[in-house]
mmCIF file of C-alpha atoms and ligand atoms in Angstrom:
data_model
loop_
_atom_site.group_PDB
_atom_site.id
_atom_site.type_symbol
_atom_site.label_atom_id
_atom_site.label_comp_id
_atom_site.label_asym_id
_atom_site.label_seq_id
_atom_site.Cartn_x
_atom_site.Cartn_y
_atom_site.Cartn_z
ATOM 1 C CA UNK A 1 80.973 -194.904 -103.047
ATOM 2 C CA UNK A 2 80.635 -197.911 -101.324
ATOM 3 C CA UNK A 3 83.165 -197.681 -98.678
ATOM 4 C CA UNK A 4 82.056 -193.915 -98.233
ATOM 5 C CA UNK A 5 80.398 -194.673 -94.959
ATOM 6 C CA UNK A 6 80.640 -194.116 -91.587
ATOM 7 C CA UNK A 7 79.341 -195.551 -87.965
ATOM 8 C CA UNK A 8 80.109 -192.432 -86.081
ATOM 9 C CA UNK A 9 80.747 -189.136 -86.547
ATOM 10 C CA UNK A 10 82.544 -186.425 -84.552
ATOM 11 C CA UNK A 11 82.382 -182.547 -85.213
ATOM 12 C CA UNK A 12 85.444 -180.323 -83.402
ATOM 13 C CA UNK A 13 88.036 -178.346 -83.848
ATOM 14 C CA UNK A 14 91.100 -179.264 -86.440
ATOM 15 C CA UNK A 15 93.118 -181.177 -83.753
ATOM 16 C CA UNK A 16 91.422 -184.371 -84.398
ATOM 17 C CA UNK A 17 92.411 -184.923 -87.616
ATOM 18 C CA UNK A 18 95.429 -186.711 -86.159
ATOM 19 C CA UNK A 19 93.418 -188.989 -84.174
ATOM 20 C CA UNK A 20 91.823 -191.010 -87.518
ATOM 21 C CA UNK A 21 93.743 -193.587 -88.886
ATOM 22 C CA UNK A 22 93.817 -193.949 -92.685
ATOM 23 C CA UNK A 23 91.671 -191.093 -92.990
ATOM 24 C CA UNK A 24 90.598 -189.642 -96.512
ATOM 25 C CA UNK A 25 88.410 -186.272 -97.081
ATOM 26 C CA UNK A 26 85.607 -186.789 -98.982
ATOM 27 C CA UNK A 27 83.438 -183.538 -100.005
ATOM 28 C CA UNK A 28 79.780 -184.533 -99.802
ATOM 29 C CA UNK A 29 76.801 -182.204 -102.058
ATOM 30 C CA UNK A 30 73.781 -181.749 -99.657
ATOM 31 C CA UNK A 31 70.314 -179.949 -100.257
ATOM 32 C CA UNK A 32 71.221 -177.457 -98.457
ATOM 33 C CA UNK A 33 74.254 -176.026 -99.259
ATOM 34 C CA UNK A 34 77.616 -176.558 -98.759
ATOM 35 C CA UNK A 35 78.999 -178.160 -95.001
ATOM 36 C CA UNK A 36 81.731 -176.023 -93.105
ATOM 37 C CA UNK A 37 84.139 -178.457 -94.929
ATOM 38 C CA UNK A 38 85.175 -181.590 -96.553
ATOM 39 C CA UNK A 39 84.538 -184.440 -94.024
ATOM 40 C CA UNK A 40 87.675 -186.830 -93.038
ATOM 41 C CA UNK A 41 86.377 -190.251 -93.305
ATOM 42 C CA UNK A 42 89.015 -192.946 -91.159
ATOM 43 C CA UNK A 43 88.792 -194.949 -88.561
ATOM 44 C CA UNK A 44 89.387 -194.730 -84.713
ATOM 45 C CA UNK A 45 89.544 -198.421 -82.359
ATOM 46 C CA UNK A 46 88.676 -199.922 -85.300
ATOM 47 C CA UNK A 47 85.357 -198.178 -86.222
ATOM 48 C CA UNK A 48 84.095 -195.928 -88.849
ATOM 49 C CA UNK A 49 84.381 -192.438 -87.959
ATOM 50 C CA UNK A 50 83.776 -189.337 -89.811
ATOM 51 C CA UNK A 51 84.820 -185.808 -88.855
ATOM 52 C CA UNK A 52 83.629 -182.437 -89.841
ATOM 53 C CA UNK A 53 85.010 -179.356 -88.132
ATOM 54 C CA UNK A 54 82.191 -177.356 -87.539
ATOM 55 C CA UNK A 55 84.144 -173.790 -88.327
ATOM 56 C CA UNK A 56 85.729 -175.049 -91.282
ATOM 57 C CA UNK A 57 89.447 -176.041 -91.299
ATOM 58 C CA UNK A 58 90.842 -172.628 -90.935
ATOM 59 C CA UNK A 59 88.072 -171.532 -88.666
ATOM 60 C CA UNK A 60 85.959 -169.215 -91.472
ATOM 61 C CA UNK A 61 82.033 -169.945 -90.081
ATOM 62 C CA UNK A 62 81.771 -168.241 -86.757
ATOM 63 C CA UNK A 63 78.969 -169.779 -84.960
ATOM 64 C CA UNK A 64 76.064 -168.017 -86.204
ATOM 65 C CA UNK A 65 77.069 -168.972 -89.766
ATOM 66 C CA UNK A 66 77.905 -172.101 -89.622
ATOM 67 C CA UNK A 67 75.701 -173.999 -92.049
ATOM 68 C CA UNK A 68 74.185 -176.951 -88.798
ATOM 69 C CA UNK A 69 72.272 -178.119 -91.230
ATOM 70 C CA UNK A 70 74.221 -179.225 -94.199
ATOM 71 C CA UNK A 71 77.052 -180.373 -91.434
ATOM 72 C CA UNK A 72 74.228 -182.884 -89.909
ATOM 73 C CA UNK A 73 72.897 -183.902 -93.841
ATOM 74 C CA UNK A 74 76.773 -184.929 -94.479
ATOM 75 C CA UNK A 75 77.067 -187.351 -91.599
ATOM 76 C CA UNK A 76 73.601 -188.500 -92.747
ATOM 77 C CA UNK A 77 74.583 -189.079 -96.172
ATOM 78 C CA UNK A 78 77.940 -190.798 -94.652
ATOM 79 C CA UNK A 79 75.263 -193.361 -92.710
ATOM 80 C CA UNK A 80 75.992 -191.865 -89.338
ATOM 81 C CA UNK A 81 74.077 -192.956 -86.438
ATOM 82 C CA UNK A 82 76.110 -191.584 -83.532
ATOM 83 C CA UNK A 83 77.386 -188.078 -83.070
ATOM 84 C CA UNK A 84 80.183 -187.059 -80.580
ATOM 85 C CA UNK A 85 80.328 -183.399 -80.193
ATOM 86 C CA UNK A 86 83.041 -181.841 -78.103
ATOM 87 C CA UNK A 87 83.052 -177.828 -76.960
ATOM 88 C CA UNK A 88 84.671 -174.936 -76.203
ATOM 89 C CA UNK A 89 82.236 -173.628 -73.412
ATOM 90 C CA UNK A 90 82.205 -170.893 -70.661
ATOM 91 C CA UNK A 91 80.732 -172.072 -66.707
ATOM 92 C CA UNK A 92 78.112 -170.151 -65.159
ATOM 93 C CA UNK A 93 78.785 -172.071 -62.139
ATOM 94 C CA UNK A 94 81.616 -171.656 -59.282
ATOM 95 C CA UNK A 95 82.223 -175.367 -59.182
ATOM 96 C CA UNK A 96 82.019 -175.688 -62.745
ATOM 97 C CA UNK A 97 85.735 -174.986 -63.537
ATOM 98 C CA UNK A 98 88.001 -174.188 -66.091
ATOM 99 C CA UNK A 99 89.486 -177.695 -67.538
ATOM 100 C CA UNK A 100 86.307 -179.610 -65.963
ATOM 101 C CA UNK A 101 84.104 -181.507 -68.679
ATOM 102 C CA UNK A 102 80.273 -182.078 -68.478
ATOM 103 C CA UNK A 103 78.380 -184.576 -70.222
ATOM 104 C CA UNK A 104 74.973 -182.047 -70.670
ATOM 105 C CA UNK A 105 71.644 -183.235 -70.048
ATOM 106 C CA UNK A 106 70.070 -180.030 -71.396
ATOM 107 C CA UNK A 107 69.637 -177.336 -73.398
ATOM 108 C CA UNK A 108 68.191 -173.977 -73.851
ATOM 109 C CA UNK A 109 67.834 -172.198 -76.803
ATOM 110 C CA UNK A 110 68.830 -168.105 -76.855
ATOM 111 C CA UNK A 111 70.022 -168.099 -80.764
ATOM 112 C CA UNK A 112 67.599 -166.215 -83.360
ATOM 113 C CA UNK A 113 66.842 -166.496 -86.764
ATOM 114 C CA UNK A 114 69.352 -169.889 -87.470
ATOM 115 C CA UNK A 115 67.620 -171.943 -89.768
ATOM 116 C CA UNK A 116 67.108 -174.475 -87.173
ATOM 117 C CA UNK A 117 64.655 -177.785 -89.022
ATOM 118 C CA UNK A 118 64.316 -179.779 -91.894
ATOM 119 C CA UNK A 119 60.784 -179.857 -91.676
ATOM 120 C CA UNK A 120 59.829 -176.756 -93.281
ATOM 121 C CA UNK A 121 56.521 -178.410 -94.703
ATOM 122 C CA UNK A 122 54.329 -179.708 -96.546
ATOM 123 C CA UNK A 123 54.249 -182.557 -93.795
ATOM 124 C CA UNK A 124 54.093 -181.025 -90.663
ATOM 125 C CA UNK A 125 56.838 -182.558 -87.899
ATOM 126 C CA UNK A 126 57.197 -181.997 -84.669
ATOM 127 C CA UNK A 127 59.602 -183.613 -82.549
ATOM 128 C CA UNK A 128 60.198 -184.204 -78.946
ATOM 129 C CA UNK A 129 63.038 -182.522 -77.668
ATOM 130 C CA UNK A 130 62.195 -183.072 -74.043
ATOM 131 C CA UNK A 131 65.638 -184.845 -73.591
ATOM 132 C CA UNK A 132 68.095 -183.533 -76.363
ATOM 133 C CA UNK A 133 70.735 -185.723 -75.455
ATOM 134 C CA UNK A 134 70.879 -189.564 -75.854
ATOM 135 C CA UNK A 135 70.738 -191.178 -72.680
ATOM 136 C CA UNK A 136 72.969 -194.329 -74.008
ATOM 137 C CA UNK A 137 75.959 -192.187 -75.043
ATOM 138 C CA UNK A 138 75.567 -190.051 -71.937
ATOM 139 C CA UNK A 139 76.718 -192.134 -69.397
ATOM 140 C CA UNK A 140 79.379 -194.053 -72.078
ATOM 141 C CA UNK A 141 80.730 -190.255 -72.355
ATOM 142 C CA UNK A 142 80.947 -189.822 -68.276
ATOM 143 C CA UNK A 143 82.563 -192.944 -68.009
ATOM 144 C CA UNK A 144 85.198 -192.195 -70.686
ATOM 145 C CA UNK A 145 86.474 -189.043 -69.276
ATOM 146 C CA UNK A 146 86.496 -190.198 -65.849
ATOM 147 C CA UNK A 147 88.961 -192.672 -66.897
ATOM 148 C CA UNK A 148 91.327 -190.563 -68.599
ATOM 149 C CA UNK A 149 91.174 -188.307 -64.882
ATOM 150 C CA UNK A 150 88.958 -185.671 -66.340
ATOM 151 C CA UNK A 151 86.975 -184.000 -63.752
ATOM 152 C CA UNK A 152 83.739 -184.649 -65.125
ATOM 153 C CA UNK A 153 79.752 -183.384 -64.501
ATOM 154 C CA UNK A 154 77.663 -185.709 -65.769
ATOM 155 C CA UNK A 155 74.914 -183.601 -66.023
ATOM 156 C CA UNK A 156 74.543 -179.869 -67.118
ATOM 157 C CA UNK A 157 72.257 -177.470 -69.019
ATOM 158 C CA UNK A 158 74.047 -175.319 -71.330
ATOM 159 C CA UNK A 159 72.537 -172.057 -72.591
ATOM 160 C CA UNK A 160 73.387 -171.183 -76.460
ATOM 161 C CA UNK A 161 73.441 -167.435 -77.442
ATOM 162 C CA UNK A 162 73.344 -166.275 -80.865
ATOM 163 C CA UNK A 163 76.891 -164.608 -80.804
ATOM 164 C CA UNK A 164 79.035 -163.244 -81.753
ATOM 165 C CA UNK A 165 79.657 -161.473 -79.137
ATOM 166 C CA UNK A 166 79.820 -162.535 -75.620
ATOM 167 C CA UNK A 167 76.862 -162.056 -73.387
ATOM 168 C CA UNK A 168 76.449 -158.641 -70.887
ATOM 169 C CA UNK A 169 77.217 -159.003 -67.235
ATOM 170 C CA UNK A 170 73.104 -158.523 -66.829
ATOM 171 C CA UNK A 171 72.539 -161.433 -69.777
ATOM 172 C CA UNK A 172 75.023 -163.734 -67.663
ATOM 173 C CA UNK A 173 73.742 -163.178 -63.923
ATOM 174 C CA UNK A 174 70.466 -164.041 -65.361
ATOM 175 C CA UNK A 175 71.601 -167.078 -66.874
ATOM 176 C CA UNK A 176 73.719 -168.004 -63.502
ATOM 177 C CA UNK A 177 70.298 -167.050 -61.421
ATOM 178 C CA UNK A 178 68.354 -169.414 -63.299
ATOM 179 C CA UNK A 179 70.630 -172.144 -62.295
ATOM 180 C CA UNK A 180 71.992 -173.439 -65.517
ATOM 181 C CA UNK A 181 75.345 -174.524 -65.639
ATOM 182 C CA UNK A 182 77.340 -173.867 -69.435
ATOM 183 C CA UNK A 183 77.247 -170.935 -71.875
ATOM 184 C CA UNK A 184 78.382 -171.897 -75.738
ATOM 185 C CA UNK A 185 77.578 -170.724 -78.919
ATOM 186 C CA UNK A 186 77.499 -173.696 -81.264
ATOM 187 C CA UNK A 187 75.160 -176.746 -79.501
ATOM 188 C CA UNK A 188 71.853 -175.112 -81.048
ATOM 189 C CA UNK A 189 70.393 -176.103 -83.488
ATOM 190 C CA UNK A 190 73.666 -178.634 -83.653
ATOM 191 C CA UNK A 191 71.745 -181.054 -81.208
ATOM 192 C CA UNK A 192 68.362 -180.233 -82.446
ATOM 193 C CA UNK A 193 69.159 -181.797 -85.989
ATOM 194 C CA UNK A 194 70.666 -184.492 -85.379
ATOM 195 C CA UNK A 195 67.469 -185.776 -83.698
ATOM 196 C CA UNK A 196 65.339 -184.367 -86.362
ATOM 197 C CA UNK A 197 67.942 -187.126 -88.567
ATOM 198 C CA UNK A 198 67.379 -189.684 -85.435
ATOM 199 C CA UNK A 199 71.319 -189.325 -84.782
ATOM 200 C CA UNK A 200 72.512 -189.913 -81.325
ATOM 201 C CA UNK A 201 74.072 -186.770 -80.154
ATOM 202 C CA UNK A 202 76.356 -186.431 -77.146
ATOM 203 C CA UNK A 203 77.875 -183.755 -76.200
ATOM 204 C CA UNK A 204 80.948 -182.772 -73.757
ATOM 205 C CA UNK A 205 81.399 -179.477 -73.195
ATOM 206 C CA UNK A 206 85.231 -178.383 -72.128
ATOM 207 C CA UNK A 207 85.009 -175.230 -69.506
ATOM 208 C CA UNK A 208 87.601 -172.594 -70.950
ATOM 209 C CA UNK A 209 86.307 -169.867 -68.862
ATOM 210 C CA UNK A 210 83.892 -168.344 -66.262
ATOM 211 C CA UNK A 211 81.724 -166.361 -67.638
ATOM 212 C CA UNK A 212 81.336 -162.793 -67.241
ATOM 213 C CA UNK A 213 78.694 -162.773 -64.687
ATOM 214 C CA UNK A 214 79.527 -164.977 -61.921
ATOM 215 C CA UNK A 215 81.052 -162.490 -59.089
ATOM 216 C CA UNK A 216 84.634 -161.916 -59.329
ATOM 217 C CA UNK A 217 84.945 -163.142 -63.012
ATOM 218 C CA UNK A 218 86.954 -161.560 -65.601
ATOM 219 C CA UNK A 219 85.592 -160.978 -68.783
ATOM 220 C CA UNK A 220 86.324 -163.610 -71.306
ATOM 221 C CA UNK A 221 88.317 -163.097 -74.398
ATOM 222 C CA UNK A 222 88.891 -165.128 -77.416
ATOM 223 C CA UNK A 223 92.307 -165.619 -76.451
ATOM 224 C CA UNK A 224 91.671 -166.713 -73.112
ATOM 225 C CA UNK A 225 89.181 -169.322 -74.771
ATOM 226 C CA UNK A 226 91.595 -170.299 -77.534
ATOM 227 C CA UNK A 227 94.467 -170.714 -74.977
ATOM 228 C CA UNK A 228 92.605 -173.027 -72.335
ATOM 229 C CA UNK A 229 91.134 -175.158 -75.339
ATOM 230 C CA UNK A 230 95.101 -175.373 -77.093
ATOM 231 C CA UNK A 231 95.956 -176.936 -73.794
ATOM 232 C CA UNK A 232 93.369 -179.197 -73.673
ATOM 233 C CA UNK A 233 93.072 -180.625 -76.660
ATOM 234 C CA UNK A 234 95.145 -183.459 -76.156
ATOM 235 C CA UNK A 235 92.629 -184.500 -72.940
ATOM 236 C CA UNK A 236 89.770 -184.094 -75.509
ATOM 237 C CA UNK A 237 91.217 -186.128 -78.013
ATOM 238 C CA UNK A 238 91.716 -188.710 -75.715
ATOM 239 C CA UNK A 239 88.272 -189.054 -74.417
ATOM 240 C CA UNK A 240 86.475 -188.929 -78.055
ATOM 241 C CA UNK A 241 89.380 -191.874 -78.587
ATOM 242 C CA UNK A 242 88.109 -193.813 -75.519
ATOM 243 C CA UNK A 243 84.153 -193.272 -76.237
ATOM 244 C CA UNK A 244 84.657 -194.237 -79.587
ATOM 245 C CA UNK A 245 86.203 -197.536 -78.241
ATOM 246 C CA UNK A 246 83.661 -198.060 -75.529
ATOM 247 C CA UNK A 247 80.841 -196.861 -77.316
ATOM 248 C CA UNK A 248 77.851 -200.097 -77.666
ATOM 249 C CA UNK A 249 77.613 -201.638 -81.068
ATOM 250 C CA UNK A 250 73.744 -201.874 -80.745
ATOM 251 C CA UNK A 251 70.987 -198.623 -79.992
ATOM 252 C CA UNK A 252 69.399 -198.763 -77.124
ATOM 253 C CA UNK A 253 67.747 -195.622 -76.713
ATOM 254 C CA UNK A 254 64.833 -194.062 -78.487
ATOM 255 C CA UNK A 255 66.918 -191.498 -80.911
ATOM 256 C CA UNK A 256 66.664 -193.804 -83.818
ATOM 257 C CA UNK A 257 62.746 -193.649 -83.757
ATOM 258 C CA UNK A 258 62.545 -189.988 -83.005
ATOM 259 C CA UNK A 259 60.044 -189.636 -85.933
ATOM 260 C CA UNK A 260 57.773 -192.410 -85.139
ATOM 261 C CA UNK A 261 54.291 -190.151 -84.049
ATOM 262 C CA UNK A 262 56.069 -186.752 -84.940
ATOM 263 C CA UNK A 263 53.768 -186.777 -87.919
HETATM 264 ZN ZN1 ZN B 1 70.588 -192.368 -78.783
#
């Protein structure tokens, strides 16, 4: 058990298996329920890192079943302090485009029903949110994909919708009109856990697609989104590689006292 431990952890699609050296799949038991899959436990730069995909190896939890929080327990359990979590996202903005990264700042929540805290009582928590992203990895995160000649946002609010399905043409121009800048269906309550677990959480979103509402836009398919992200991977790969390496040794922001006067 002992060496069943892990600094950082990374959930994303199955491509990054590759990038952990000496990597091992552990399965890990968790109070509740079973995590999309077994985590991969190697190392990357010489660090700990642990990976879960979020949709299961072969891709069987679409988002809305996806299990968040057993996924965030597991890198818990593994001792994970710092989450990187890359993707697939569609832009609501023109200048947002397709093969651009952001580094988001924000969040809003349109999912329903997702079982979305680990507070369910007797002790009543609540947790501020006000910045769901940590503001140490953030600009590590910018920095990273600049360098690898990613055209990068470093800020961005991304909008998550229950899904399946895609949002309406109406659903989108009111996202676009209220200025936000991403569209996903996976970040809530992804980002929300890990700070109820004081895990850093960064995320990068990679823009596959406009989405259906801005003018002129096509609407989206899951090939289209499956395509873009193929051809990217190897970009995305290479920045989680280069934040890993450049990420700080030593917290500096509040995440890991998130609980402190929640109670
Ligand atoms: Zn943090």
């Amino acid at each position: 058990m002992a060496d069943e431990r892990a600094e950082i952890g990374v959930f994303g699609g199955s491509g990054f298996y590759s990038l952990l050296e000496n990597a091992r799949e552990v399965w890990i038991e968790t109070p509740y329920g079973a995590p999309s899959d077994r985590v991969a436990l190697g190392e990357i730069a010489g660090r700990k890192v642990a990976f879960l995909p979020r949709h299961g190896k072969d891709h069987r939890f679409p988002p809305q079943t996806i299990n968040y929080r057993a996924n965030l327990w597991a890198m818990k359990e593994l001792g994970v302090t710092r989450i990187i979590a890359p993707t697939a996202c569609g832009s609501l903005k023109k200048e947002v485009e397709p093969g651009h990264m952001v580094v988001a700042d924000q969040v809003v929540d349109r999912t329903t029903g997702r079982h979305d805290t680990f507070y369910d009582g007797p002790i009543t928590t609540h947790v501020s949110f006000a910045d769901p992203y940590c503001p140490q990895l953030r600009p590590v995160a910018s920095t990273a994909l600049r360098s690898i000649g990613v055209t990068t946002h470093d800020t961005g609010t991304i909008v998550v919708i229950q899904g399946p399905r895609f949002s309406t043409r109406a659903e989108s121009k009111w996202f676009q009109d209220a200025g936000w800048e991403v569209i996903n269906m996976t970040q809530y309550p992804e980002c929300y856990l890990a700070r109820e677990l004081e895990i850093c959480y960064v995320n990068i979103s990679l823009i596959t697609d406009y989405d259906v509402g801005l003018a002129g836009a096509q609407p989206v398919t899951h090939e289209d989104v499956l395509k873009v992200f193929a051809s990217n991977n190897e970009r995305v790969k290479q920045a989680i590689y280069k934040i890993v390496e450049a990420m700080p040794t030593e917290r500096t922001c509040g995440c890991g006292s998130a609980l402190s006067g929640a109670r």
